[in-house]
PDB file of C-alpha atoms in Angstrom:
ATOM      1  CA  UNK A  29     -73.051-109.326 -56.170  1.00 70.00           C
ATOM      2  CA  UNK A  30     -76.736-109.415 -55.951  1.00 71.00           C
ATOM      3  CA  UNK A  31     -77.067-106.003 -55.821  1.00 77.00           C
ATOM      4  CA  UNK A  32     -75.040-105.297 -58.887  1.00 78.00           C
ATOM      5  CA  UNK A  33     -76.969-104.301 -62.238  1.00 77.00           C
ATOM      6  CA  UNK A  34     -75.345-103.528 -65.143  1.00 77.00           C
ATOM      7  CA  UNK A  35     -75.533-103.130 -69.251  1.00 77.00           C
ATOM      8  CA  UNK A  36     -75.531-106.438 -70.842  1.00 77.00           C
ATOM      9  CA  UNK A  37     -76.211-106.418 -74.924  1.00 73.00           C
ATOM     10  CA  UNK A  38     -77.666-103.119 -74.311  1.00 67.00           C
ATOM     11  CA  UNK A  39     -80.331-104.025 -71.490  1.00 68.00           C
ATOM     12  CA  UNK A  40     -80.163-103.819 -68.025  1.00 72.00           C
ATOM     13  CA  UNK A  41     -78.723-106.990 -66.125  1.00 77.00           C
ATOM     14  CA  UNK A  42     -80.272-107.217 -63.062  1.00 78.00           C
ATOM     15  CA  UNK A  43     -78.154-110.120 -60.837  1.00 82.00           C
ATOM     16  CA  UNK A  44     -81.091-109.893 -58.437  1.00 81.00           C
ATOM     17  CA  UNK A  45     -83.143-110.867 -60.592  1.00 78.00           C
ATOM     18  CA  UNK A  46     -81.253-113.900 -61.683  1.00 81.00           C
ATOM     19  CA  UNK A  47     -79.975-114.727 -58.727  1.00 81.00           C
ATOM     20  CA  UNK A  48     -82.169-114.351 -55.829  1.00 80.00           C
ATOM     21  CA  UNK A  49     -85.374-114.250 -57.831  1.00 76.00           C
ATOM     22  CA  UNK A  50     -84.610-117.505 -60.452  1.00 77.00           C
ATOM     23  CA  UNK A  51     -82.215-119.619 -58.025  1.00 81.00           C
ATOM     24  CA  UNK A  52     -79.374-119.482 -60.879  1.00 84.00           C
ATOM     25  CA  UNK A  53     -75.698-119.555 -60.068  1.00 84.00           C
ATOM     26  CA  UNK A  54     -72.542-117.803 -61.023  1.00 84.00           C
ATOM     27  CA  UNK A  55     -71.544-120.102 -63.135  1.00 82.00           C
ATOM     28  CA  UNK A  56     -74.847-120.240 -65.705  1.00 82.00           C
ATOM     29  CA  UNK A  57     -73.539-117.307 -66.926  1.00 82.00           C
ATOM     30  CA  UNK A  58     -70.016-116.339 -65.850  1.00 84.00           C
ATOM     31  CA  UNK A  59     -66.214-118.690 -66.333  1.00 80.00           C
ATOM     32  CA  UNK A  60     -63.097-118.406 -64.290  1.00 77.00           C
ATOM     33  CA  UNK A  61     -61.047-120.213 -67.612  1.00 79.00           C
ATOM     34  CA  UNK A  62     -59.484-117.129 -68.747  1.00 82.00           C
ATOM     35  CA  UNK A  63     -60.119-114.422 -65.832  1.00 81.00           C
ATOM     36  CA  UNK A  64     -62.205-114.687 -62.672  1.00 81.00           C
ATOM     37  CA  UNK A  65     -66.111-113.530 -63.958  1.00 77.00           C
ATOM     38  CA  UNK A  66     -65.786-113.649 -67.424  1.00 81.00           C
ATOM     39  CA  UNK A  67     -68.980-113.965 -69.122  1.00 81.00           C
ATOM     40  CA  UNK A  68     -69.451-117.624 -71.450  1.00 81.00           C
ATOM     41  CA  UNK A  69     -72.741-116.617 -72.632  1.00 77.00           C
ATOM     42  CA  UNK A  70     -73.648-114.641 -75.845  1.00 79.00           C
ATOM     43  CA  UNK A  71     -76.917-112.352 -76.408  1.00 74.00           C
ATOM     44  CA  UNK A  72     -78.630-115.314 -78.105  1.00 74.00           C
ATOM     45  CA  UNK A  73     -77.968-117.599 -74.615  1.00 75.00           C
ATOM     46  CA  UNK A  74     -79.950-115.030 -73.011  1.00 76.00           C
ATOM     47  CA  UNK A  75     -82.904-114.584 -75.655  1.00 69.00           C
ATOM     48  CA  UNK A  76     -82.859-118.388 -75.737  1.00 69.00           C
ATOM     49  CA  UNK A  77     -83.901-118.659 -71.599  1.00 71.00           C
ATOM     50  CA  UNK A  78     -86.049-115.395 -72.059  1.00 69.00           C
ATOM     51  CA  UNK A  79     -88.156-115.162 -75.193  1.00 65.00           C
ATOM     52  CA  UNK A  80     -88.925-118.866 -74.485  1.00 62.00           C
ATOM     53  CA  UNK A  81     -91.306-118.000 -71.561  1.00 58.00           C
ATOM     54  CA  UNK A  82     -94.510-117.041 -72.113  1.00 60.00           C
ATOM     55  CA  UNK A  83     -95.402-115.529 -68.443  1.00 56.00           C
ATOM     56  CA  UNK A  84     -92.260-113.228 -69.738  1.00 68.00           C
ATOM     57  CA  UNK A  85     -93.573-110.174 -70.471  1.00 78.00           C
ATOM     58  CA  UNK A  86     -91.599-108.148 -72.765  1.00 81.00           C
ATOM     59  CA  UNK A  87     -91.117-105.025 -70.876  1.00 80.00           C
ATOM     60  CA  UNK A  88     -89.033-107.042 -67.929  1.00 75.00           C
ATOM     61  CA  UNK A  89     -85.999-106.692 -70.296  1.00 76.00           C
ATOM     62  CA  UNK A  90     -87.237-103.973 -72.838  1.00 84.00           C
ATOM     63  CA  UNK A  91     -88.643-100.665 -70.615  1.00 85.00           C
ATOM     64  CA  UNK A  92     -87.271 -98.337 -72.529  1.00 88.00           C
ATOM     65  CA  UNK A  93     -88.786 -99.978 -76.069  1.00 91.00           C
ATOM     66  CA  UNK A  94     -91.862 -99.485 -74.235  1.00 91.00           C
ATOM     67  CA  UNK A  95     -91.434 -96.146 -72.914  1.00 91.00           C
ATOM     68  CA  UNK A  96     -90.658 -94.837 -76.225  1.00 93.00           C
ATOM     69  CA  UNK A  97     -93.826 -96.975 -77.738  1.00 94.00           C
ATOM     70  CA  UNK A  98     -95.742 -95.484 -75.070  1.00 93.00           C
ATOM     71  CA  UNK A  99     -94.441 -91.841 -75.578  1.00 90.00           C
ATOM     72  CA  UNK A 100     -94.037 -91.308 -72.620  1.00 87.00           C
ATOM     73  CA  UNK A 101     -90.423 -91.340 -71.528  1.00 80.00           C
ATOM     74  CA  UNK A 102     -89.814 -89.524 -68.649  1.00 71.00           C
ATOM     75  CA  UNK A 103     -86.604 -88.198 -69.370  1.00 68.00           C
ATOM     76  CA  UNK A 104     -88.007 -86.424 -72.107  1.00 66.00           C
ATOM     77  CA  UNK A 105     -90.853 -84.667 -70.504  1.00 67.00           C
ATOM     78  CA  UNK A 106     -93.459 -85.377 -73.395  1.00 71.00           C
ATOM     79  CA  UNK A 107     -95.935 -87.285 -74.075  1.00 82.00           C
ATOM     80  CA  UNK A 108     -96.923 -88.777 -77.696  1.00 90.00           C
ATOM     81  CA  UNK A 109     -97.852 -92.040 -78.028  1.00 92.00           C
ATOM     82  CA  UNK A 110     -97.712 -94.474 -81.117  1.00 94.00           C
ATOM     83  CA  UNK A 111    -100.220 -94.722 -83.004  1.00 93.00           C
ATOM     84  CA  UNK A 112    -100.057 -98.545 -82.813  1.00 92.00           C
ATOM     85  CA  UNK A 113     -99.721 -98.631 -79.075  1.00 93.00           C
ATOM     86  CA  UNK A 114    -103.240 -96.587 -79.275  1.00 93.00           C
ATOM     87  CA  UNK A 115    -104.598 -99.527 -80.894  1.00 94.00           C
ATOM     88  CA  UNK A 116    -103.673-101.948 -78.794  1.00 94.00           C
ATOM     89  CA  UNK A 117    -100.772-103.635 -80.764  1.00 92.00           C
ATOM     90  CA  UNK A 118     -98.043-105.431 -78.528  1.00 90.00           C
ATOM     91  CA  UNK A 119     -94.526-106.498 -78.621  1.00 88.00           C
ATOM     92  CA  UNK A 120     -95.757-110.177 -79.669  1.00 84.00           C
ATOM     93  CA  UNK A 121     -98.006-108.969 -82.659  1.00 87.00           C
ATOM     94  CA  UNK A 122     -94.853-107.474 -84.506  1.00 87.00           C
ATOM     95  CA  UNK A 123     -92.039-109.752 -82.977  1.00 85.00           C
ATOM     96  CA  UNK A 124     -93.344-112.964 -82.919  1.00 81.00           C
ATOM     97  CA  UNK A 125     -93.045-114.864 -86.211  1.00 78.00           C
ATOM     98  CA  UNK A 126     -95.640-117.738 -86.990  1.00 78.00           C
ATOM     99  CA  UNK A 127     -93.230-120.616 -85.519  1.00 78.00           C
ATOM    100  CA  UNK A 128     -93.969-118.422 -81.658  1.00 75.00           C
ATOM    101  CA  UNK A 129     -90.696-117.394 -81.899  1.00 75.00           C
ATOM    102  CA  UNK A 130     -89.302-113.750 -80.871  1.00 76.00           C
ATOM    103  CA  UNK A 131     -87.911-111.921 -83.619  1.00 75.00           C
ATOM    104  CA  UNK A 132     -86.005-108.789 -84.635  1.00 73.00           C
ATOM    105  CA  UNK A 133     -88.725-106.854 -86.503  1.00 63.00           C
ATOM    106  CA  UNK A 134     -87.891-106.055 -90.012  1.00 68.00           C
ATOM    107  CA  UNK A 135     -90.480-104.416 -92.572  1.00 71.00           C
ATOM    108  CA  UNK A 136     -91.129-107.574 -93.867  1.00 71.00           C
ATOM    109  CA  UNK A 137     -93.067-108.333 -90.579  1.00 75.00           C
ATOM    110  CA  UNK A 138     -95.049-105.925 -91.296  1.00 81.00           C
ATOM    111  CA  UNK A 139     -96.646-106.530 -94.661  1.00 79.00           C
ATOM    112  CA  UNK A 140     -98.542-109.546 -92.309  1.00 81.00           C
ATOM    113  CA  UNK A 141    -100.978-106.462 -91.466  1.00 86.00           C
ATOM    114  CA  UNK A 142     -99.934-103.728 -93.769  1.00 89.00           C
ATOM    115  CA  UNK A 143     -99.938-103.310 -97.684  1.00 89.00           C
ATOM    116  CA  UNK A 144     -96.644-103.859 -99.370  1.00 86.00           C
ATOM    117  CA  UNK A 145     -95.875 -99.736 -99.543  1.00 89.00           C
ATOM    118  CA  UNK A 146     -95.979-100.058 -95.757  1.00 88.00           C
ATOM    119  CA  UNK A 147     -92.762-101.586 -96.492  1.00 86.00           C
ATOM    120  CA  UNK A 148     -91.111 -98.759 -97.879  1.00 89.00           C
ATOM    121  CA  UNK A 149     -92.515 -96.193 -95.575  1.00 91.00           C
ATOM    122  CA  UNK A 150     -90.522 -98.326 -92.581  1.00 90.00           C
ATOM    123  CA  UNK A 151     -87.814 -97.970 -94.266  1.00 90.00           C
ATOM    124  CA  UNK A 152     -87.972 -94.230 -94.958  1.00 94.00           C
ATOM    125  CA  UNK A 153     -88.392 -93.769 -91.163  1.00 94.00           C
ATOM    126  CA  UNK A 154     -85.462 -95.916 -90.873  1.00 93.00           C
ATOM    127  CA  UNK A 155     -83.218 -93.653 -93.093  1.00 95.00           C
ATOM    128  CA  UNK A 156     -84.583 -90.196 -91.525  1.00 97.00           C
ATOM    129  CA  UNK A 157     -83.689 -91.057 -87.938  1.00 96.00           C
ATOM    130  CA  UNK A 158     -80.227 -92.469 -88.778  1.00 96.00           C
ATOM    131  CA  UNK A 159     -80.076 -89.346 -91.051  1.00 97.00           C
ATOM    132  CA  UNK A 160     -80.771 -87.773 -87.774  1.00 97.00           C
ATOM    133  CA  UNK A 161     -78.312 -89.959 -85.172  1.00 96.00           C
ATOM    134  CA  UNK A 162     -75.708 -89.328 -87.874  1.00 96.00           C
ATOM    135  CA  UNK A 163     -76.066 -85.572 -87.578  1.00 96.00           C
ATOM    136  CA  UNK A 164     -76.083 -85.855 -83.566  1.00 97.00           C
ATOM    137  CA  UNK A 165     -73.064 -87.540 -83.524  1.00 96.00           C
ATOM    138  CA  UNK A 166     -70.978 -85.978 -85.838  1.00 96.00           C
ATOM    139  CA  UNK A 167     -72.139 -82.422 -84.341  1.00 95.00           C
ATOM    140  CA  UNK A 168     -70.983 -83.920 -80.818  1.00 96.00           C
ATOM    141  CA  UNK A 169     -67.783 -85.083 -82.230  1.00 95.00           C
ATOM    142  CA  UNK A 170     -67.134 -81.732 -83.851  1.00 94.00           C
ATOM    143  CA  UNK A 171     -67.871 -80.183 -80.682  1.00 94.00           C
ATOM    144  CA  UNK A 172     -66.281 -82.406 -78.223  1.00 91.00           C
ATOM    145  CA  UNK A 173     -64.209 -79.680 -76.506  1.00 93.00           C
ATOM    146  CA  UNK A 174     -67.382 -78.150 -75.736  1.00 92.00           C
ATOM    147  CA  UNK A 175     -70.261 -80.741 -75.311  1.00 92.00           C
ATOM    148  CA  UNK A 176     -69.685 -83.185 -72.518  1.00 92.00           C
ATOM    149  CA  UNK A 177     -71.445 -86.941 -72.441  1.00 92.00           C
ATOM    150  CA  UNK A 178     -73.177 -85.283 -69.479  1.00 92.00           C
ATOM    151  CA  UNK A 179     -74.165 -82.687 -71.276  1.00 93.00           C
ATOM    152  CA  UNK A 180     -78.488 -83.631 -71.100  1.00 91.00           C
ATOM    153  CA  UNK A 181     -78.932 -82.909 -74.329  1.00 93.00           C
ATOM    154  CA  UNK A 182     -76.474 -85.958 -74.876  1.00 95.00           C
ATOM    155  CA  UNK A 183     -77.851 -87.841 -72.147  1.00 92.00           C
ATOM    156  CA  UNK A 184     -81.225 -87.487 -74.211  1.00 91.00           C
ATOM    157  CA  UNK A 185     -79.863 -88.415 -77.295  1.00 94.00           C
ATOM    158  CA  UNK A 186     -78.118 -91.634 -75.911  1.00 92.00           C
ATOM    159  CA  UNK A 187     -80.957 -93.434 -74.105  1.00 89.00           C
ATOM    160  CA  UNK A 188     -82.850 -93.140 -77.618  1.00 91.00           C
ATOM    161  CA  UNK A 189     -79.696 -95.016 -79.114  1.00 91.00           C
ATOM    162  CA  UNK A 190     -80.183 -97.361 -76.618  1.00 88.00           C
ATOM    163  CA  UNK A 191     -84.389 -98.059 -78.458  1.00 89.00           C
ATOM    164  CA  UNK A 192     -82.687 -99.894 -81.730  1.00 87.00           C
ATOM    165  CA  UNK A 193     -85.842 -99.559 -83.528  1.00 89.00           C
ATOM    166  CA  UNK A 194     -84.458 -96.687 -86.007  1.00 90.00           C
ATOM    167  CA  UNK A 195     -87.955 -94.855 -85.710  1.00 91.00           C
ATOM    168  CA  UNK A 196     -90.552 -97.952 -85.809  1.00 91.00           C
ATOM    169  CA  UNK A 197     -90.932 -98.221 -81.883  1.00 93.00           C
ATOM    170  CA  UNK A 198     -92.716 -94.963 -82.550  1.00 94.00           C
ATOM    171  CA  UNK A 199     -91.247 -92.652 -85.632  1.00 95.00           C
ATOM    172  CA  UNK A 200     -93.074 -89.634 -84.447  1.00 94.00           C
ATOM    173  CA  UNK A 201     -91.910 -89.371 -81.314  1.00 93.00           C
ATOM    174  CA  UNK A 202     -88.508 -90.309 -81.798  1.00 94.00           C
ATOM    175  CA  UNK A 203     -88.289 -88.099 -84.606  1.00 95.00           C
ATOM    176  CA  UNK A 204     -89.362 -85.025 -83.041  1.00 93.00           C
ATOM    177  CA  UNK A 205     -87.313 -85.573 -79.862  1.00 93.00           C
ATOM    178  CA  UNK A 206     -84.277 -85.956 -81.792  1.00 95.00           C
ATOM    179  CA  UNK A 207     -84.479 -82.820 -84.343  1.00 95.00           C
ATOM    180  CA  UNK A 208     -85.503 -81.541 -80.516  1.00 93.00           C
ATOM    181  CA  UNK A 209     -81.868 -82.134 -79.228  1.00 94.00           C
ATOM    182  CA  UNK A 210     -80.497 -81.533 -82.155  1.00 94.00           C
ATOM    183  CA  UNK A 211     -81.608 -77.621 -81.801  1.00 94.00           C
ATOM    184  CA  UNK A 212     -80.492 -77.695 -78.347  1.00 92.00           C
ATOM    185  CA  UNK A 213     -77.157 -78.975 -79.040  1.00 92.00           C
ATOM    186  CA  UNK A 214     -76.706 -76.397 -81.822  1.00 87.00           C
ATOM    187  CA  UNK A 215     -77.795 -73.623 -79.145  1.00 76.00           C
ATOM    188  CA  UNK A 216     -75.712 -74.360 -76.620  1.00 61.00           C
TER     189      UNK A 216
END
């Protein structure tokens, strides 16, 4: 078991980690009531133990937020950093709200630093990538016959899915690698 890891609520579950590493059991996270393993706990369960730690650092759980905030995912073969990562802003200076707790950024965060048009310029970004995820998928589900899930322009295409930001992690780079994959979908 402790060398299982697996997608839980979109992150990587490492039982290592929570087993070996923190001393928990089985049963802090998993039932037998209806079938042997079922999981009892929800996403909030787990943001409850996580976000409350402040030794946690934020890219335990979230590597691939920060490889995209970065711009530097390796998958991707680019480089093309945020221009908020360049000055120095961290997870906790958008995601924590003023009680210290973790939150889902939304534009209104934002305005704490930015003037109120900053508002609608997240959600522009926000409408041009799912503009372009839309596109993606329906071009893969018109072309399912001949575009695998393995296909790596898919592959791509998926772990950037996987970021949840819509664009804000880092709208340039997410941008560009998705109209990216969307031309090599459409060549293929």
């Amino acid at each position: 078991i402790e060398d299982i890891s697996l997608d839980v609520y979109g992150l990587t579950f490492s039982h290592s980690v929570h087993i070996l590493n923190n001393g928990q059991s089985c049963y802090d996270c998993h039932s037998n009531q209806t079938s042997h393993g079922e999981l009892k706990l929800v996403k909030s369960d787990c943001i409850s133990c996580h976000h409350s730690q402040e030794t946690n650092e934020c890219y335990d759980c979230h590597d691939l937020q920060r490889e995209i905030y970065e711009g530097s995912l390796t998958s991707l073969d680019t480089s093309m950093p945020d221009i908020m990562f360049d000055e120095d802003v961290s997870c906790r200076d958008c995601h924590e709200n003023e009680n210290g707790e973790i939150s889902r950024e939304t534009a209104d965060n934002c305005i704490d630093c930015h003037d109120e048009s900053y508002e609608a310029e997240i959600e522009e970004w926000q409408t041009e990538t799912q503009i372009l995820i839309d596109s993606i998928e329906r071009y893969i589900k018109l072309n399912r016959d001949s575009i695998s899930e393995e296909n790596s322009a898919v592959v791509k295409f998926r772990q950037l899915q996987k970021d949840g930001s819509s664009g804000v992690h880092n709208y340039e780079f997410i941008s560009e690698r998705l109209k990216s994959i969307l031309q090599e979908l459409s060549l293929k």
